[in-house]
Tab-separated table of C-alpha atoms and ligand atoms in Angstrom:
chain	number	residue	atom	x	y	z
H	2	UNK	CA	19.916	151.784	-11.480
H	3	UNK	CA	17.172	151.479	-8.725
H	4	UNK	CA	18.399	150.396	-5.436
H	5	UNK	CA	16.583	149.165	-2.478
H	6	UNK	CA	14.082	151.467	-0.689
H	7	UNK	CA	16.213	152.629	2.202
H	8	UNK	CA	19.183	153.000	-0.199
H	9	UNK	CA	17.159	155.239	-2.463
H	10	UNK	CA	16.903	157.751	0.295
H	11	UNK	CA	20.387	158.720	-0.625
H	12	UNK	CA	19.056	160.399	-3.715
H	13	UNK	CA	18.285	163.458	-1.775
H	14	UNK	CA	20.831	166.175	-2.417
H	15	UNK	CA	21.733	166.528	1.228
H	16	UNK	CA	22.323	162.783	1.571
H	17	UNK	CA	24.362	162.778	-1.613
H	18	UNK	CA	26.509	165.588	-0.325
H	19	UNK	CA	27.049	163.564	2.842
H	20	UNK	CA	28.083	160.474	0.886
H	21	UNK	CA	30.581	162.622	-1.075
H	22	UNK	CA	31.986	163.957	2.200
H	23	UNK	CA	32.422	160.519	3.633
H	24	UNK	CA	34.402	159.234	0.656
H	25	UNK	CA	37.979	158.359	1.465
H	26	UNK	CA	40.324	160.521	-0.508
H	27	UNK	CA	43.390	158.412	-0.637
H	28	UNK	CA	44.290	154.642	-0.603
H	29	UNK	CA	45.319	154.844	3.082
H	30	UNK	CA	41.919	155.801	4.276
H	31	UNK	CA	40.240	153.142	1.970
H	32	UNK	CA	39.130	150.411	4.481
H	33	UNK	CA	39.479	146.723	3.571
H	34	UNK	CA	39.897	145.205	0.097
H	35	UNK	CA	43.584	144.511	0.867
H	36	UNK	CA	44.389	142.616	-2.254
H	37	UNK	CA	42.907	145.086	-4.637
H	38	UNK	CA	44.429	148.033	-2.625
H	39	UNK	CA	47.848	146.547	-2.666
H	40	UNK	CA	47.924	145.682	-6.351
H	41	UNK	CA	46.356	149.116	-7.272
H	42	UNK	CA	49.013	150.849	-5.105
H	43	UNK	CA	51.747	149.135	-6.931
H	44	UNK	CA	50.446	149.888	-10.462
H	45	UNK	CA	50.030	153.615	-9.449
H	46	UNK	CA	53.400	153.770	-7.844
H	47	UNK	CA	55.185	152.219	-10.781
H	48	UNK	CA	53.613	154.591	-13.175
H	49	UNK	CA	54.461	157.538	-11.022
H	50	UNK	CA	58.190	156.301	-10.908
H	51	UNK	CA	58.314	155.927	-14.671
H	52	UNK	CA	56.664	159.347	-15.167
H	53	UNK	CA	54.059	157.664	-17.223
H	54	UNK	CA	50.139	157.849	-17.215
H	55	UNK	CA	48.777	154.881	-15.302
H	56	UNK	CA	47.457	151.806	-17.193
H	57	UNK	CA	43.705	151.557	-17.620
H	58	UNK	CA	41.825	150.152	-14.616
H	59	UNK	CA	38.706	148.241	-14.273
H	60	UNK	CA	36.614	147.883	-11.024
H	61	UNK	CA	33.923	145.469	-10.682
H	62	UNK	CA	31.537	144.398	-8.053
H	63	UNK	CA	28.174	145.054	-6.453
H	64	UNK	CA	26.852	148.546	-5.896
H	65	UNK	CA	28.207	150.502	-2.920
H	66	UNK	CA	31.510	148.653	-2.342
H	67	UNK	CA	33.758	151.603	-3.409
H	68	UNK	CA	34.156	151.525	-7.170
H	69	UNK	CA	33.610	155.263	-7.709
H	70	UNK	CA	35.541	155.989	-4.633
H	71	UNK	CA	38.591	154.095	-5.997
H	72	UNK	CA	38.299	155.851	-9.427
H	73	UNK	CA	38.562	159.216	-7.506
H	74	UNK	CA	41.500	157.886	-5.574
H	75	UNK	CA	43.189	156.873	-8.765
H	76	UNK	CA	43.013	160.321	-10.006
H	77	UNK	CA	44.101	161.930	-6.623
H	78	UNK	CA	47.126	159.512	-6.404
H	79	UNK	CA	48.236	160.368	-9.860
H	80	UNK	CA	47.695	163.952	-9.156
H	81	UNK	CA	45.627	164.050	-12.262
H	82	UNK	CA	42.363	165.733	-13.184
H	83	UNK	CA	39.329	163.622	-13.273
H	84	UNK	CA	36.389	163.425	-15.931
H	85	UNK	CA	33.283	161.648	-14.974
H	86	UNK	CA	30.930	159.890	-17.420
H	87	UNK	CA	29.012	156.675	-17.608
H	88	UNK	CA	27.986	153.958	-20.096
H	89	UNK	CA	24.331	155.112	-20.206
H	90	UNK	CA	25.403	158.722	-20.919
H	91	UNK	CA	27.317	157.493	-24.032
H	92	UNK	CA	24.794	156.424	-26.641
H	93	UNK	CA	26.492	157.353	-29.756
H	94	UNK	CA	30.195	157.043	-30.700
H	95	UNK	CA	30.145	160.818	-31.285
H	96	UNK	CA	29.381	161.339	-27.460
H	97	UNK	CA	32.558	159.424	-26.775
H	98	UNK	CA	34.610	161.191	-29.322
H	99	UNK	CA	33.669	164.551	-27.802
H	100	UNK	CA	34.792	163.425	-24.429
H	101	UNK	CA	38.022	161.794	-25.586
H	102	UNK	CA	39.130	164.657	-27.785
H	103	UNK	CA	38.844	167.201	-24.890
H	104	UNK	CA	41.010	165.126	-22.467
H	105	UNK	CA	44.209	166.703	-21.294
H	106	UNK	CA	47.397	164.761	-20.990
H	107	UNK	CA	47.311	162.324	-18.046
H	108	UNK	CA	43.666	162.953	-17.321
H	109	UNK	CA	41.750	160.188	-15.692
H	110	UNK	CA	38.449	159.364	-17.519
H	111	UNK	CA	35.957	157.552	-15.225
H	112	UNK	CA	33.238	155.573	-17.041
H	113	UNK	CA	30.716	154.217	-14.641
H	114	UNK	CA	28.383	151.363	-15.537
H	115	UNK	CA	30.734	150.740	-18.539
H	116	UNK	CA	28.856	147.650	-19.590
H	117	UNK	CA	25.996	149.820	-20.610
H	118	UNK	CA	27.856	151.698	-23.444
H	119	UNK	CA	26.570	151.400	-26.912
H	120	UNK	CA	28.306	149.056	-29.363
H	121	UNK	CA	29.860	151.758	-31.646
H	122	UNK	CA	31.000	153.659	-28.800
H	123	UNK	CA	32.670	150.631	-27.304
H	124	UNK	CA	34.506	149.953	-30.554
H	125	UNK	CA	35.858	153.513	-30.555
H	126	UNK	CA	36.955	153.007	-27.066
H	127	UNK	CA	39.041	149.893	-27.939
H	128	UNK	CA	41.222	151.939	-30.257
H	129	UNK	CA	41.354	154.890	-27.918
H	130	UNK	CA	42.458	152.668	-25.104
H	131	UNK	CA	45.097	150.901	-27.176
H	132	UNK	CA	46.581	153.422	-29.525
H	133	UNK	CA	45.353	156.653	-28.107
H	134	UNK	CA	43.734	157.454	-31.297
H	135	UNK	CA	40.226	157.613	-32.698
H	136	UNK	CA	38.750	157.697	-36.156
H	137	UNK	CA	36.156	160.526	-36.446
H	138	UNK	CA	33.730	159.702	-39.203
H	139	UNK	CA	32.627	162.648	-41.161
H	140	UNK	CA	29.823	162.550	-43.697
H	141	UNK	CA	27.445	159.697	-44.455
H	142	UNK	CA	27.208	156.714	-46.806
H	143	UNK	CA	29.645	156.551	-49.722
H	144	UNK	CA	31.135	159.943	-49.250
H	145	UNK	CA	31.939	159.245	-45.459
H	146	UNK	CA	35.593	159.534	-44.535
H	147	UNK	CA	37.394	158.705	-41.196
H	148	UNK	CA	39.621	161.367	-39.936
H	149	UNK	CA	42.185	159.974	-37.510
H	150	UNK	CA	42.671	162.094	-34.355
H	151	UNK	CA	45.533	161.694	-31.905
H	152	UNK	CA	44.701	161.716	-28.328
H	153	UNK	CA	46.968	162.508	-25.385
H	154	UNK	CA	47.781	159.661	-23.117
H	155	UNK	CA	44.972	159.116	-20.508
H	156	UNK	CA	43.878	156.684	-17.837
H	157	UNK	CA	40.464	155.005	-18.422
H	158	UNK	CA	38.928	153.849	-15.177
H	159	UNK	CA	35.988	151.622	-15.795
H	160	UNK	CA	33.429	150.459	-13.194
H	161	UNK	CA	30.824	147.720	-13.695
H	162	UNK	CA	28.366	145.723	-11.513
H	163	UNK	CA	28.454	143.124	-14.380
H	164	UNK	CA	32.020	142.126	-15.328
H	165	UNK	CA	30.631	139.299	-17.107
H	166	UNK	CA	28.768	141.497	-19.619
H	167	UNK	CA	31.866	143.139	-20.833
H	168	UNK	CA	33.105	141.918	-24.179
H	169	UNK	CA	36.441	140.211	-23.975
H	170	UNK	CA	38.163	142.747	-26.173
H	171	UNK	CA	37.182	145.505	-23.819
H	172	UNK	CA	38.184	143.638	-20.773
H	173	UNK	CA	41.517	142.711	-22.211
H	174	UNK	CA	42.421	146.269	-22.749
H	175	UNK	CA	42.485	147.062	-19.095
H	176	UNK	CA	45.844	146.700	-17.531
H	177	UNK	CA	44.567	145.946	-14.136
H	178	UNK	CA	41.200	144.539	-12.847
H	179	UNK	CA	40.094	144.863	-9.391
H	180	UNK	CA	37.162	142.833	-8.258
H	181	UNK	CA	35.608	144.225	-5.135
H	182	UNK	CA	34.337	141.871	-2.433
H	183	UNK	CA	31.621	142.338	0.293
H	184	UNK	CA	33.199	143.729	3.452
H	185	UNK	CA	33.527	141.851	6.764
H	186	UNK	CA	31.766	143.224	9.873
H	187	UNK	CA	35.075	144.388	11.552
H	188	UNK	CA	35.823	146.309	8.321
H	189	UNK	CA	32.422	147.893	8.232
H	190	UNK	CA	32.979	148.861	11.798
H	191	UNK	CA	36.169	150.707	10.754
H	192	UNK	CA	34.187	152.493	7.987
H	193	UNK	CA	31.548	153.493	10.517
H	194	UNK	CA	34.091	154.657	12.997
H	195	UNK	CA	35.577	156.911	10.396
H	196	UNK	CA	32.159	158.243	9.261
H	197	UNK	CA	31.034	158.887	12.759
H	198	UNK	CA	34.005	160.852	13.375
H	199	UNK	CA	33.476	162.932	10.391
H	200	UNK	CA	29.676	163.488	11.258
H	201	UNK	CA	30.700	164.148	14.835
H	202	UNK	CA	28.476	161.302	16.260
H	203	UNK	CA	28.935	159.458	19.540
H	204	UNK	CA	28.535	155.762	18.979
H	205	UNK	CA	29.970	153.065	21.411
H	206	UNK	CA	31.640	149.691	20.241
H	207	UNK	CA	28.439	147.787	20.558
H	208	UNK	CA	26.495	150.357	18.636
H	209	UNK	CA	29.046	150.252	15.715
H	210	UNK	CA	28.909	146.466	15.879
H	211	UNK	CA	25.173	146.345	15.601
H	212	UNK	CA	24.991	148.732	12.623
H	213	UNK	CA	27.826	146.957	10.834
H	214	UNK	CA	26.165	143.556	11.284
H	215	UNK	CA	23.155	144.775	9.418
H	216	UNK	CA	25.094	146.624	6.535
H	217	UNK	CA	24.822	143.807	3.944
H	218	UNK	CA	28.709	143.884	3.709
H	219	UNK	CA	28.409	147.228	2.022
H	220	UNK	CA	29.946	150.507	2.974
H	221	UNK	CA	27.341	152.650	1.321
H	222	UNK	CA	24.709	150.956	3.368
H	223	UNK	CA	26.714	151.125	6.474
H	224	UNK	CA	26.927	154.946	6.039
H	225	UNK	CA	23.309	155.264	5.260
H	226	UNK	CA	22.219	153.200	8.295
H	227	UNK	CA	24.462	155.283	10.387
H	228	UNK	CA	22.620	158.385	9.313
H	229	UNK	CA	19.200	156.681	9.925
H	230	UNK	CA	20.311	155.724	13.420
H	231	UNK	CA	21.603	159.295	13.955
H	232	UNK	CA	18.197	160.575	13.040
H	233	UNK	CA	16.464	158.204	15.425
H	234	UNK	CA	18.799	159.146	18.131
H	235	UNK	CA	18.163	162.879	17.626
H	236	UNK	CA	14.518	162.467	17.668
H	237	UNK	CA	14.667	160.171	20.892
H	238	UNK	CA	17.040	162.623	22.575
H	239	UNK	CA	19.635	159.905	22.827
H	240	UNK	CA	23.237	161.252	23.297
H	241	UNK	CA	25.453	158.251	22.878
H	242	UNK	CA	24.350	155.534	20.352
H	243	UNK	CA	24.534	152.020	21.801
H	244	UNK	CA	23.457	148.695	20.457
H	245	UNK	CA	19.944	149.020	21.886
H	246	UNK	CA	19.465	152.397	20.194
H	247	UNK	CA	20.900	151.126	16.819
H	248	UNK	CA	18.862	147.974	17.063
H	249	UNK	CA	15.656	149.859	17.794
H	250	UNK	CA	16.268	152.378	15.049
H	251	UNK	CA	17.130	149.674	12.329
H	252	UNK	CA	14.134	147.548	13.345
H	253	UNK	CA	12.051	150.516	12.674
H	254	UNK	CA	13.536	151.068	9.217
H	255	UNK	CA	12.928	147.313	8.552
H	256	UNK	CA	16.554	146.324	8.218
H	257	UNK	CA	16.668	142.894	9.746
H	258	UNK	CA	19.328	141.195	11.781
H	259	UNK	CA	21.026	139.671	8.775
H	260	UNK	CA	20.986	143.154	7.097
H	261	UNK	CA	18.301	142.023	4.432
H	262	UNK	CA	16.391	144.890	3.146
H	263	UNK	CA	12.883	144.952	1.601
H	264	UNK	CA	14.017	143.878	-1.823
H	265	UNK	CA	16.129	141.034	-0.443
H	266	UNK	CA	13.167	139.668	1.608
H	267	UNK	CA	10.733	140.168	-1.290
H	268	UNK	CA	12.830	138.070	-3.476
H	269	UNK	CA	13.114	135.315	-0.942
H	270	UNK	CA	9.409	135.639	-0.061
H	271	UNK	CA	8.522	135.360	-3.580
H	272	UNK	CA	10.678	132.376	-4.212
H	273	UNK	CA	9.302	130.626	-1.308
H	274	UNK	CA	5.636	131.456	-1.441
H	275	UNK	CA	5.024	131.783	-5.371
H	276	UNK	CA	7.471	129.305	-6.724
H	277	UNK	CA	7.753	126.596	-3.867
H	278	UNK	CA	11.223	127.487	-3.317
H	279	UNK	CA	12.292	127.221	-6.982
H	280	UNK	CA	13.980	126.687	-9.214
H	281	UNK	CA	12.640	129.631	-11.112
H	282	UNK	CA	14.196	131.768	-13.869
H	283	UNK	CA	15.645	135.123	-12.942
H	284	UNK	CA	13.343	137.235	-15.177
H	285	UNK	CA	10.301	135.483	-13.736
H	286	UNK	CA	11.424	136.117	-10.387
H	287	UNK	CA	12.089	139.793	-11.145
H	288	UNK	CA	8.669	140.204	-12.391
H	289	UNK	CA	7.172	138.627	-9.327
H	290	UNK	CA	8.819	141.267	-7.117
H	291	UNK	CA	8.149	144.133	-9.573
H	292	UNK	CA	11.837	144.884	-10.252
H	293	UNK	CA	14.146	145.086	-13.155
H	294	UNK	CA	16.112	141.842	-13.886
H	295	UNK	CA	19.385	143.708	-13.651
H	296	UNK	CA	18.448	145.185	-10.169
H	297	UNK	CA	17.520	141.631	-8.714
H	298	UNK	CA	20.729	140.299	-10.280
H	299	UNK	CA	23.172	142.885	-9.262
H	300	UNK	CA	21.687	144.448	-6.175
H	301	UNK	CA	20.034	141.676	-4.254
H	302	UNK	CA	21.472	138.466	-5.525
H	303	UNK	CA	25.124	138.612	-4.922
H	304	UNK	CA	24.580	139.264	-1.167
H	305	UNK	CA	21.765	136.598	-0.870
H	306	UNK	CA	24.151	134.042	-2.561
H	307	UNK	CA	26.990	134.986	-0.317
H	308	UNK	CA	24.820	134.556	2.737
H	309	UNK	CA	23.848	131.150	1.573
H	310	UNK	CA	20.116	132.131	1.341
H	311	UNK	CA	19.798	131.829	-2.472
H	312	UNK	CA	21.282	129.442	-4.881
H	313	UNK	CA	21.943	129.691	-8.515
H	314	UNK	CA	21.327	126.629	-10.652
H	315	UNK	CA	21.220	126.153	-14.373
H	316	UNK	CA	17.405	125.804	-14.111
H	317	UNK	CA	16.952	128.927	-12.042
H	318	UNK	CA	17.182	130.275	-8.577
H	319	UNK	CA	16.256	128.348	-5.493
H	320	UNK	CA	15.669	129.521	-1.817
H	321	UNK	CA	18.211	127.593	0.319
H	322	UNK	CA	17.148	126.095	3.661
H	323	UNK	CA	18.339	129.056	5.807
H	324	UNK	CA	16.058	131.390	3.734
H	325	UNK	CA	12.923	129.517	4.752
H	326	UNK	CA	14.038	129.617	8.382
H	327	UNK	CA	15.113	133.193	8.313
H	328	UNK	CA	11.662	134.269	6.977
H	329	UNK	CA	9.879	132.110	9.453
H	330	UNK	CA	8.742	129.304	7.157
H	331	UNK	CA	9.116	125.535	7.894
H	332	UNK	CA	11.167	123.907	5.362
H	333	UNK	CA	8.774	121.591	3.561
H	334	UNK	CA	9.967	117.908	3.231
H	335	UNK	CA	10.921	117.158	-0.451
H	336	UNK	CA	11.971	120.690	-1.405
H	337	UNK	CA	15.609	119.857	-0.762
H	338	UNK	CA	15.444	116.516	-2.574
H	339	UNK	CA	18.777	115.149	-3.562
H	340	UNK	CA	18.016	116.173	-7.059
H	341	UNK	CA	17.768	119.788	-6.258
H	342	UNK	CA	20.873	119.629	-4.268
H	343	UNK	CA	22.753	118.046	-6.977
H	344	UNK	CA	21.533	120.719	-9.388
H	345	UNK	CA	22.857	123.313	-6.991
H	346	UNK	CA	26.292	121.623	-6.605
H	347	UNK	CA	26.884	121.219	-10.315
H	348	UNK	CA	25.109	124.574	-11.009
H	349	UNK	CA	26.911	127.136	-9.192
H	350	UNK	CA	29.813	127.268	-11.581
H	351	UNK	CA	27.694	127.038	-14.753
H	352	UNK	CA	25.253	129.773	-13.635
H	353	UNK	CA	28.098	131.966	-12.567
H	354	UNK	CA	30.203	131.542	-15.549
H	355	UNK	CA	31.175	134.900	-17.039
H	356	UNK	CA	29.233	136.552	-14.255
H	357	UNK	CA	31.905	137.703	-11.706
H	358	UNK	CA	35.041	137.217	-13.729
H	359	UNK	CA	37.902	136.505	-11.628
H	360	UNK	CA	40.707	139.058	-11.621
H	361	UNK	CA	42.930	139.149	-14.605
H	362	UNK	CA	40.464	137.428	-16.862
A	428	ADP	N1	36.680	150.960	1.347
A	428	ADP	C1	35.909	151.974	1.847
A	428	ADP	N2	36.250	152.548	2.915
A	428	ADP	C2	35.507	153.583	3.490
A	428	ADP	N3	34.379	154.091	2.838
A	428	ADP	C3	33.991	153.472	1.725
A	428	ADP	C4	34.691	152.469	1.155
A	428	ADP	N4	34.106	151.973	0.094
A	428	ADP	C5	32.953	152.638	-0.113
A	428	ADP	N5	32.840	153.582	0.845
A	428	ADP	C6	31.873	154.642	1.150
A	428	ADP	O1	30.705	153.974	0.534
A	428	ADP	C7	30.156	154.959	-0.393
A	428	ADP	C8	29.835	154.359	-1.685
A	428	ADP	O2	30.997	153.970	-2.366
A	428	ADP	P1	30.986	154.109	-3.963
A	428	ADP	O3	32.357	154.150	-4.284
A	428	ADP	O4	30.168	155.205	-4.392
A	428	ADP	O5	30.514	152.754	-4.330
A	428	ADP	P2	30.194	152.133	-5.866
A	428	ADP	O6	30.686	153.112	-6.716
A	428	ADP	O7	31.037	150.857	-5.920
A	428	ADP	O8	28.763	151.921	-5.920
A	428	ADP	C9	31.032	156.248	-0.487
A	428	ADP	O9	30.486	157.358	-0.126
A	428	ADP	C10	32.124	155.852	0.494
A	428	ADP	O10	32.112	156.816	1.551
A	429	MG	MG1	29.566	154.120	-8.284
């Protein structure tokens, strides 16, 4: 999935290698997400004590909050090998059968973007998750026969940015669901301190605070911003990164004080200038900023909603008052008419229904 401009810089091999190096390897090094961490730790500890393969686990939440990292931690904590694949890579049930039939006992299978798996593969997965068995269909038409194949017990770890898109039967087969939340600024400071240590960078407290505050509540972005600040400091011959250096560097990369990046601002800008603040449908909004609907919905929106900049109503998206001010527009009178505010109040639940499913649902 396409990510905002600055984030896409991480596609370079060197950047990807650094990202891998910065991944916490065990639960103790994993910052924040206390509830998920505590619950997961209990699930894993209990299975270790029973000498059993851990229950299937699902992680949901916006990109960059630690889903892949947690999947790797599950395997590490269970001392089990890890197999990586993803929904988009599994287009046919046969693709999945090939993976499942080659799993070893106790192996952890990580399926990223699990909501994008094809229907037939999904149905095969139900049976594999529940009964550790698949039916391999041989032949076509009337002569087709299903050959049952026993699978060793394994742990499926699914990750999705769209928990609401997972069919109920699939969601129900996970023994544990962890929904990841955006990180607080102090938590991001911890992530940055750890990373700076690993990268051997000198940053003072104010420098960490400045970077953390602009990281959109997202560790992946915090780490990327840290590397951009590092580059800036290197070029400017600065030894110790303070808030002024961090601030100057991030201004240059067009990451603003609230942490909004180019896509976030484009979405709000379009809402305000092209649609008078909304409400406008998500797909129309996505076209206006030249992005995929899914990117706008899963990458930009959750953070903008959390920051109170964007509202979801049954009739579409609206720019909230702070969005106008943040982008330097005067809030036109009449835009926040009572009718629109009512819409927002009643709308949040309806629009969010099935979107970010609460834990255990
Ligand atoms: N809780 C955390 N503590 C420390 N670093 C984290 C944490 N969560 C994520 N990261 C860092 O952010 C990066 C992105 O995390 P990742 O697990 O790939 O996110 P996701 O799979 O949810 O998109 C990783 O390289 C990791 O270093
Ligand atoms: Mg991931």
